[in-house]
Short mmCIF file of C-alpha atoms in Angstrom, two decimals:
data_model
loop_
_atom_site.label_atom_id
_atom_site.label_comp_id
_atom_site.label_asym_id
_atom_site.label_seq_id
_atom_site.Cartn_x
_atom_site.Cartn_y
_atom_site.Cartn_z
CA UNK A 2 5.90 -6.21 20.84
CA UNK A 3 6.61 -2.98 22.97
CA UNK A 4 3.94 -1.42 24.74
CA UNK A 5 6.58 0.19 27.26
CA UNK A 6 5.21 3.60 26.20
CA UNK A 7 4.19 5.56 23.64
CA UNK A 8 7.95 6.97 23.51
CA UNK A 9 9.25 4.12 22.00
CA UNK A 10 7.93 4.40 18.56
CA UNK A 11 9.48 7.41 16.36
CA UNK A 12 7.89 10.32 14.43
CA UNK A 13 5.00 10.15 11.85
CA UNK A 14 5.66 10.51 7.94
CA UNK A 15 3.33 13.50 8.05
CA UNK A 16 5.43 15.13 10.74
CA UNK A 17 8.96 13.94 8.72
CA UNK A 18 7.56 15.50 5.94
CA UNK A 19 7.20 18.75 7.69
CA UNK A 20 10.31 19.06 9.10
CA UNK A 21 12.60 18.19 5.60
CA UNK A 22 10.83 20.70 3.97
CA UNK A 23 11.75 22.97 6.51
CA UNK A 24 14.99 21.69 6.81
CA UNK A 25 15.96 23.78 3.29
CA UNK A 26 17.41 27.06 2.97
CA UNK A 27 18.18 29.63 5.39
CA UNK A 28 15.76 31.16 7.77
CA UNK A 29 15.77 33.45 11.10
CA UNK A 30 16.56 31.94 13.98
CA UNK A 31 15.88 31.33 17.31
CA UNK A 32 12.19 31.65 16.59
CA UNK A 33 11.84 34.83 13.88
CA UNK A 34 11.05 32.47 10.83
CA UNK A 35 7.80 32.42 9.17
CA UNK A 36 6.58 29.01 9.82
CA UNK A 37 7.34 29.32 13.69
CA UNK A 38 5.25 32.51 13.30
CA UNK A 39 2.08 30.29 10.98
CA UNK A 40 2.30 27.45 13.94
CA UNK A 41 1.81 29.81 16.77
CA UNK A 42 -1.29 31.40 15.00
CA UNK A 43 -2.62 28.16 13.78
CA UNK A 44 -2.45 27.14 18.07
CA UNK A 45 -4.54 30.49 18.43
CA UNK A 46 -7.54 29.42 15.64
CA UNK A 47 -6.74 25.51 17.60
CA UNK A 48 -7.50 27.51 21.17
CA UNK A 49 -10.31 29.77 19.51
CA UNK A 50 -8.43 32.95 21.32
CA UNK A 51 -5.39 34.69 20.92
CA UNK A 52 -3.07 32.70 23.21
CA UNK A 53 0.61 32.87 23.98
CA UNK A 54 3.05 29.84 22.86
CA UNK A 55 6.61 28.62 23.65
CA UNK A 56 7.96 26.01 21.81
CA UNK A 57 10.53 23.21 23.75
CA UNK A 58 11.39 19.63 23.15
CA UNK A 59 10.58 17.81 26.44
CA UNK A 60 7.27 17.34 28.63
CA UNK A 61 9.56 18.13 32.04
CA UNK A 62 10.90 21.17 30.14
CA UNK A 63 6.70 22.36 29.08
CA UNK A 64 5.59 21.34 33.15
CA UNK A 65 8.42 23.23 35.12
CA UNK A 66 8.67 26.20 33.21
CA UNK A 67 5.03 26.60 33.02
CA UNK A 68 4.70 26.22 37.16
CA UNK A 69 8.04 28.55 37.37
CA UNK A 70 5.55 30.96 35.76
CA UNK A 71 3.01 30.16 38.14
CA UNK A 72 4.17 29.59 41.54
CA UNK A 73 7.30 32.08 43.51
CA UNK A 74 9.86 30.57 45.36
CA UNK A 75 8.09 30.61 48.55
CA UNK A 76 4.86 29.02 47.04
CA UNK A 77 3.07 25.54 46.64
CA UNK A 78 1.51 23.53 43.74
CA UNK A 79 -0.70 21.23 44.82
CA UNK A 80 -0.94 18.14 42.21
CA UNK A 81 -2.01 14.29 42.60
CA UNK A 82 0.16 12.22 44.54
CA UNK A 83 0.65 10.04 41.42
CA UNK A 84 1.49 12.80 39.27
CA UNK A 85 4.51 13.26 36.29
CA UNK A 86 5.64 16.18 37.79
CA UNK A 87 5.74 14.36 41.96
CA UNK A 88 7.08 11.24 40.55
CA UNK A 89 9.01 11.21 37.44
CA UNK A 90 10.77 14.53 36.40
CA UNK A 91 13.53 14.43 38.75
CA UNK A 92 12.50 17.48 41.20
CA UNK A 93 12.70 19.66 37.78
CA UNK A 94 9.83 21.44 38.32
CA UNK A 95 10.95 22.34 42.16
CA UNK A 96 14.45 23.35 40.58
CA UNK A 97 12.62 25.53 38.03
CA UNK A 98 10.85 27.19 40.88
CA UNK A 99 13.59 27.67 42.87
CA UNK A 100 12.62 26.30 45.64
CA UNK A 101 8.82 25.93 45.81
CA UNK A 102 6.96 22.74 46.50
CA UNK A 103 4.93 20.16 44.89
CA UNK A 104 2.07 18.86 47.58
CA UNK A 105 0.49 15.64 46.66
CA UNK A 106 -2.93 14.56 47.31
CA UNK A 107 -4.61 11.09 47.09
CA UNK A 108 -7.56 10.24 44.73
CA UNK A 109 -8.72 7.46 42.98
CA UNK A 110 -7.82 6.61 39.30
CA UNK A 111 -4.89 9.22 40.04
CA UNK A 112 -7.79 12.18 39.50
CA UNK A 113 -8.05 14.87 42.01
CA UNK A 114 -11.61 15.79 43.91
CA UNK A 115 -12.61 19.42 43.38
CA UNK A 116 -14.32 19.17 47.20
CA UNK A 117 -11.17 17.36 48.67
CA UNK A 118 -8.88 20.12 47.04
CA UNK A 119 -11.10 22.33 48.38
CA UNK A 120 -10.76 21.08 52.09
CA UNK A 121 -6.88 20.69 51.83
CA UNK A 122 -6.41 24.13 50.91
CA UNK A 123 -9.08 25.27 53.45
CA UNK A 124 -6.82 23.51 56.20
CA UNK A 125 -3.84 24.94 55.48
CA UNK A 126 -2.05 27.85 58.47
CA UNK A 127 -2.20 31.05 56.86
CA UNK A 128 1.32 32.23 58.98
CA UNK A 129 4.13 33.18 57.16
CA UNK A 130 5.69 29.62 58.19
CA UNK A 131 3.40 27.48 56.04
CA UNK A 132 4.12 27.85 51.61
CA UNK A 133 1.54 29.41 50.82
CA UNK A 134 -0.83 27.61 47.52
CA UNK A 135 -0.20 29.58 44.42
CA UNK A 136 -1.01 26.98 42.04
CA UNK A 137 -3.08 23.63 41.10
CA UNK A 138 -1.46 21.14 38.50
CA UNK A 139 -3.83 17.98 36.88
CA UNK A 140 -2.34 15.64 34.12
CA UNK A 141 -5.25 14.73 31.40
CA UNK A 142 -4.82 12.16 30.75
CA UNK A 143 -4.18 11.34 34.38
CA UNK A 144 -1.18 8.17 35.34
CA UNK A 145 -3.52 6.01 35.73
CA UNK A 146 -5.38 6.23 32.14
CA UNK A 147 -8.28 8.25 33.10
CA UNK A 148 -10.14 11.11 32.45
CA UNK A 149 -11.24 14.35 33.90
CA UNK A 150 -14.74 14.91 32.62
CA UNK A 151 -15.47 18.56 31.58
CA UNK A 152 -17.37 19.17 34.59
CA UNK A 153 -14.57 18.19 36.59
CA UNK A 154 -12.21 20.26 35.15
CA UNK A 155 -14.65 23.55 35.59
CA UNK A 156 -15.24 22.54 39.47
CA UNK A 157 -11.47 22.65 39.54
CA UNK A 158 -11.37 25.61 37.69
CA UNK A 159 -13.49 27.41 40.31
CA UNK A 160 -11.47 26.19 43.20
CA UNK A 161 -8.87 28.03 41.74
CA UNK A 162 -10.49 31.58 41.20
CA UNK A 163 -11.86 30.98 44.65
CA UNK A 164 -8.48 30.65 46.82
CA UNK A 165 -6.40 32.98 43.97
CA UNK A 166 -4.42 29.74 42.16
CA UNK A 167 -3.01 29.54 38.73
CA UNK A 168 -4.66 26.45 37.12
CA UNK A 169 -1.99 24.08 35.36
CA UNK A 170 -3.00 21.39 32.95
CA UNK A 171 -0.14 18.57 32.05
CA UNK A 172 -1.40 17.91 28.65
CA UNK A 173 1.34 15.12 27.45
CA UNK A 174 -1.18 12.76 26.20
CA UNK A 175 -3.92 16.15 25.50
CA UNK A 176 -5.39 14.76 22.16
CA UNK A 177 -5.78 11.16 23.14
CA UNK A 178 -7.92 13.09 26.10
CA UNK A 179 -9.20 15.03 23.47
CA UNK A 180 -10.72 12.68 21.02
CA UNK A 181 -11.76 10.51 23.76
CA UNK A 182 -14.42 13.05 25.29
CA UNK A 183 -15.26 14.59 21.90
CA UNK A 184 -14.90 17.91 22.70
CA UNK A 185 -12.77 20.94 21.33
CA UNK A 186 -9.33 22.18 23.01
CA UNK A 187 -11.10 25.30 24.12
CA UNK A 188 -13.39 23.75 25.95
CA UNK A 189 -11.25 21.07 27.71
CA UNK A 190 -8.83 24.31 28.58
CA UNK A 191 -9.70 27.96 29.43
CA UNK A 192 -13.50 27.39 29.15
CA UNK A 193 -12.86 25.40 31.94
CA UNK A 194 -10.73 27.91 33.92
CA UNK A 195 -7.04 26.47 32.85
CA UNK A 196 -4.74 28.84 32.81
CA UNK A 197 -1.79 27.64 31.26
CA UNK A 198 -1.38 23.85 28.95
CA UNK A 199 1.70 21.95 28.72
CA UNK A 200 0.30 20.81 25.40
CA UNK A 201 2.08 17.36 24.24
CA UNK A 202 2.73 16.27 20.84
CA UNK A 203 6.19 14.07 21.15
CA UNK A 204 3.88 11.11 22.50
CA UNK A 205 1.45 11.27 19.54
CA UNK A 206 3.66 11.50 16.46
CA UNK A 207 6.33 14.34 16.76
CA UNK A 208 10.25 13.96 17.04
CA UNK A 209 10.66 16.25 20.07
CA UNK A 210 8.33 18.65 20.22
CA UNK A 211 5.64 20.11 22.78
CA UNK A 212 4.89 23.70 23.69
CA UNK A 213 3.40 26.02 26.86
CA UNK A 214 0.07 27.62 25.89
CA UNK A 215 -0.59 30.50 27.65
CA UNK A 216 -4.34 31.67 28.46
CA UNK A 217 -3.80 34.11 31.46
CA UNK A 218 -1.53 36.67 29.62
CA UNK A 219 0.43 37.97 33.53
CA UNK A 220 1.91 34.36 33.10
CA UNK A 221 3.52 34.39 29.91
CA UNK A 222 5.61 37.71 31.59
CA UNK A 223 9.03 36.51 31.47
CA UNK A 224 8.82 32.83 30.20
CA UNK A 225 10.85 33.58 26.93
CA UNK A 226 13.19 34.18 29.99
CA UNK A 227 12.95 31.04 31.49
CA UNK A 228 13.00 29.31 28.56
CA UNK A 229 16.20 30.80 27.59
CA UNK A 230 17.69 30.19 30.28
CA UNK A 231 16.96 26.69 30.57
CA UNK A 232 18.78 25.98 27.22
CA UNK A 233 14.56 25.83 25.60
CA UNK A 234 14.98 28.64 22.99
CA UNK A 235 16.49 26.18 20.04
CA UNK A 236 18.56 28.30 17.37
CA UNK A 237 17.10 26.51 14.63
CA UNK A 238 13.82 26.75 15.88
CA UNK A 239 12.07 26.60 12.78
CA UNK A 240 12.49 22.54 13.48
CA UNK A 241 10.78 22.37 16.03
CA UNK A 242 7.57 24.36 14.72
CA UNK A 243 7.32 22.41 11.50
CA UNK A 244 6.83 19.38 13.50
CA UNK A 245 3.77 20.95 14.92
CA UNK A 246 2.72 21.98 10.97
CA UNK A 247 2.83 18.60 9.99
CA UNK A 248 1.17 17.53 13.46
CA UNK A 249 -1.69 19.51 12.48
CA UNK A 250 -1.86 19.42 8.91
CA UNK A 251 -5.08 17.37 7.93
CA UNK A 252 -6.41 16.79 11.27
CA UNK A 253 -3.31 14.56 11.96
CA UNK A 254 -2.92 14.57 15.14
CA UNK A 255 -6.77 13.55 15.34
CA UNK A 256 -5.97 10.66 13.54
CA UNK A 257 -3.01 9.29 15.48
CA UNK A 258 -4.93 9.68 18.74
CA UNK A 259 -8.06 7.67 17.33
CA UNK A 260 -6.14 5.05 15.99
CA UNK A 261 -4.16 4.75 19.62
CA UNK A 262 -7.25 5.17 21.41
CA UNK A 263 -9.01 2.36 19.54
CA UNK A 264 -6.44 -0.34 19.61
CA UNK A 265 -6.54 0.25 23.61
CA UNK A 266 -10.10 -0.22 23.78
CA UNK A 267 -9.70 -3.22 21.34
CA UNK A 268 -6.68 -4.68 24.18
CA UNK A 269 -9.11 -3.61 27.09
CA UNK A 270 -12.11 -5.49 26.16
CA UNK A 271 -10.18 -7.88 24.73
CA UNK A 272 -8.08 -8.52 28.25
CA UNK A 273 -11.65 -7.83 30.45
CA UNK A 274 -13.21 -10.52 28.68
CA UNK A 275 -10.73 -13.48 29.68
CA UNK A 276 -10.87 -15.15 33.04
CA UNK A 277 -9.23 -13.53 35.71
CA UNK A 278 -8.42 -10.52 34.35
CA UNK A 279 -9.85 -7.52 34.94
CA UNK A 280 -8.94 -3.34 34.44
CA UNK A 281 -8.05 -1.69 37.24
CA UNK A 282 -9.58 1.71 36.18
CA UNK A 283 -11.03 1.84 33.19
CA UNK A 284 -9.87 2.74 29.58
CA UNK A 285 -10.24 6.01 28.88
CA UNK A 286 -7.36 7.29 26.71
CA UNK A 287 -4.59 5.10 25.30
CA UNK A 288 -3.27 3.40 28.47
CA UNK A 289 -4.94 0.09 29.60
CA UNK A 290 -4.02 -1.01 32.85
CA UNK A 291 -5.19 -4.96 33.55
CA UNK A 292 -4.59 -6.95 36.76
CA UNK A 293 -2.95 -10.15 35.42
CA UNK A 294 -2.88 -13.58 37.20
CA UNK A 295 0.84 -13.67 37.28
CA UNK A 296 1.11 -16.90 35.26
CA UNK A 297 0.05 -14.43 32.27
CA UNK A 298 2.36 -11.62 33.08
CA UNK A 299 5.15 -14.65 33.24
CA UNK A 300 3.77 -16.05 29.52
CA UNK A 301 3.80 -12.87 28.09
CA UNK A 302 6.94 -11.70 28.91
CA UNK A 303 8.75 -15.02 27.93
CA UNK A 304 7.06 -13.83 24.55
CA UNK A 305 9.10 -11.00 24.90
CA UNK A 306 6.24 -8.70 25.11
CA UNK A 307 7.51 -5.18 26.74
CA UNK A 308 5.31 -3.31 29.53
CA UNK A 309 5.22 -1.94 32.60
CA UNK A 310 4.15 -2.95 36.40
CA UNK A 311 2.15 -0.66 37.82
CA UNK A 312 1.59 1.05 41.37
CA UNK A 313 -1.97 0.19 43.18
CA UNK A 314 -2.06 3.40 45.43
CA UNK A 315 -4.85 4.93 42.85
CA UNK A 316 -6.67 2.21 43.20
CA UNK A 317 -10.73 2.61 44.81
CA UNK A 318 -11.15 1.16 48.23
CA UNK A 319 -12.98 -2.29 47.19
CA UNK A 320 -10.32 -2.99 45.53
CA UNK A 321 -7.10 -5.44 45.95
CA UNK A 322 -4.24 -6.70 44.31
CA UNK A 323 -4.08 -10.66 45.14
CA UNK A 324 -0.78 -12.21 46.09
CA UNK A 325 -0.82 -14.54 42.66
CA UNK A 326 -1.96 -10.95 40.92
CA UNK A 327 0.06 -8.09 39.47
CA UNK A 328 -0.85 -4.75 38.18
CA UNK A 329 1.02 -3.15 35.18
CA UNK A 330 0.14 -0.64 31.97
CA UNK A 331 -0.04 -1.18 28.31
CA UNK A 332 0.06 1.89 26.23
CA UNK A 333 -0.86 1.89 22.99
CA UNK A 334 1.22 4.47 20.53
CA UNK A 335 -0.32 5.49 17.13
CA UNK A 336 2.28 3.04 15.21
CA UNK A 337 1.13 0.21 17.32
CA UNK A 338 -0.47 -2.58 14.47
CA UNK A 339 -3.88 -4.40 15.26
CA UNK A 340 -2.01 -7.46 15.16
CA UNK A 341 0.01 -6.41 18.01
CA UNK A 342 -2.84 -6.25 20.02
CA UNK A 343 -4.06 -9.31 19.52
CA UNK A 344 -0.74 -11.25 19.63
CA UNK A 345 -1.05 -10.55 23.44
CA UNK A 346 -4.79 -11.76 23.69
CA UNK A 347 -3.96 -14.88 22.19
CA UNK A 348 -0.57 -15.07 24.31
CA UNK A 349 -2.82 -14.26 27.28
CA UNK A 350 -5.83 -16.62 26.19
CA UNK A 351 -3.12 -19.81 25.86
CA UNK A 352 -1.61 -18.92 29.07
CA UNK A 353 -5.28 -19.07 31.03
CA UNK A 354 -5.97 -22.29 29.00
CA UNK A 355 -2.76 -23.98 30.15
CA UNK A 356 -3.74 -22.83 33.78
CA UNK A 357 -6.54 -24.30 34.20
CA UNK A 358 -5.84 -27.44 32.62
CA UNK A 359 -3.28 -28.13 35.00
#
């Protein structure tokens, strides 16, 4: 039972479907084929505007092109503390910038304040010595499992427009965000004010394949650049685009997120309702993040059940991690099987029981 990630599971029939049947025949390369030409129109009817897109296989490759775009060598992106693009991508999106930093700012549930962004970038020297803020990254869904409400996102958005930054979203788990708030990709994107989408599709059913969607035309200038030259304009690109036609084909990528999304909520309740347990921020996407007594975390991995501990410093003030506690993440992929979930509510149930009858 792996809930290490939604990484760990491999591509959807619907999506190995797509790509075999492209996989026949000769076609143009490096992006001149026909279906590479029907996916990027079909992300403009997704996006309800004309929109730029640029195919690549990784989420660090989507994020530090799309800030390279954004923010000069002498600039800053300002992004959560806790963010993918701070934490786990290697100083990839600083490389792609040549030079230009990441700042990161506290905020509970790993979710940035539109008034505290405000005041940081308020306080910062305006002299030539100081980086000056060219950009403003969010991940939806955020490290820690949660949401930015629509609202949010637009107060961001006019933070942006008001002190001249490029608004980045770091969409690697966008649809599970997506079908969790009901709304439609326009208006959890540039309705909002976002600029520019890494838009994810590898975590929810695709081999290797997410794209940059481009709503501020002056920063799609030169990114076919940048992607060639960081190796991100495949030859047989057709591959990579039919992965997205069989990703969107019959509302699948709806699907997979729903049926993620619900087995988390099913694992969430079913974790919150046990003794001693409870979720450290709540369970808004397909992430569920519990505080365990650690007599459960040690029963359920002697079951061999895979996961992750977690950090605390997202957590809100009232709230501690005990010394016989520890924090760590599920995440629930759209091949995970009911009776996976509850597998680990029973492990965890038995483990409580045993506890307390000691």
């Amino acid at each position: 039972m792996n809930f290490a990630s939604d990484n760990i599971v491999g591509a959807s029939a619907p999506v190995l479907e797509a790509l075999a049947r492209a996989n026949g025949g000769a076609m143009a390369a490096y992006g001149g084929d026909e279906i590479t030409k029907r996916v990027k129109a079909r992300f403009s009817e997704i996006f309800e505007r004309d929109v730029s897109v640029f195919f690549v296989t990784t989420g660090t490759a989507a994020n530090a092109l799309a800030l390279a775009s954004a923010v000069p060598p002498w600039g800053l992106c300002v992004c959560h503390r806790e963010s993918h693009i701070i934490d786990d991508e290697c100083g990839a999106p600083e490389f792609f910038m040549h030079g230009a930093k990441l700042a990161g700012l506290p905020g509970v549930a790993a979710k940035l304040d539109a008034q505290a962004v405000a005041a940081y970038l308020q306080g910062l020297p305006k002299a030539v010595k100081q980086m000056p803020p060219k950009a403003l990254s969010i991940s939806q869904a955020t490290e820690c499992g949660t949401l930015y409400r629509l609202d949010e996102i637009a107060a961001l958005g006019r933070v942006c427009r008001e002190h001249g930054l490029s608004f980045h979203m770091d969409g690697a788990r966008f649809t599970n965000a997506l079908v969790s708030l009901g709304c439609t990709p326009a208006e959890m994107t540039w309705k909002q004010g976002v600029d520019i989408l890494s838009f994810g599709a590898t975590k929810n059913g695709c081999l290797m394949a997410e794209a940059i969607v481009v709503f501020d035309s002056a920063l799609a200038e030169g990114l076919d650049y940048r992607c060639k030259r960081a190796g991100q304009i495949v030859s047989k690109g057709r591959l990579i685009a039919a992965q997205f036609e069989g990703y969107f084909a019959g509302d699948h990528w709806y699907a997979n997120a729903r049926h993620a999304n619900g087995l988390a909520q099913r694992l969430a309740a079913g974790l919150a309702a046990l003794p001693g347990i409870r979720l450290a921020w709540p369970t808004e996407a397909n992430e569920v993040f519990p505080i365990l007594p650690k007599a459960v975390d040690q029963a359920l991995r002697a079951a061999g059940v895979l996961y992750h501990p977690w950090t605390d410093l997202s957590l809100p003030a009232t709230e501690r991690v005990g010394a016989d506690e520890t924090l760590v993440r599920f995440v629930v992929s759209f091949a995970t099987e009911e009776a996976q979930v509850d597998k680990v509510l029973d492990i965890a149930k038995s483990a409580l029981g045993r506890q307390a009858a000691e």
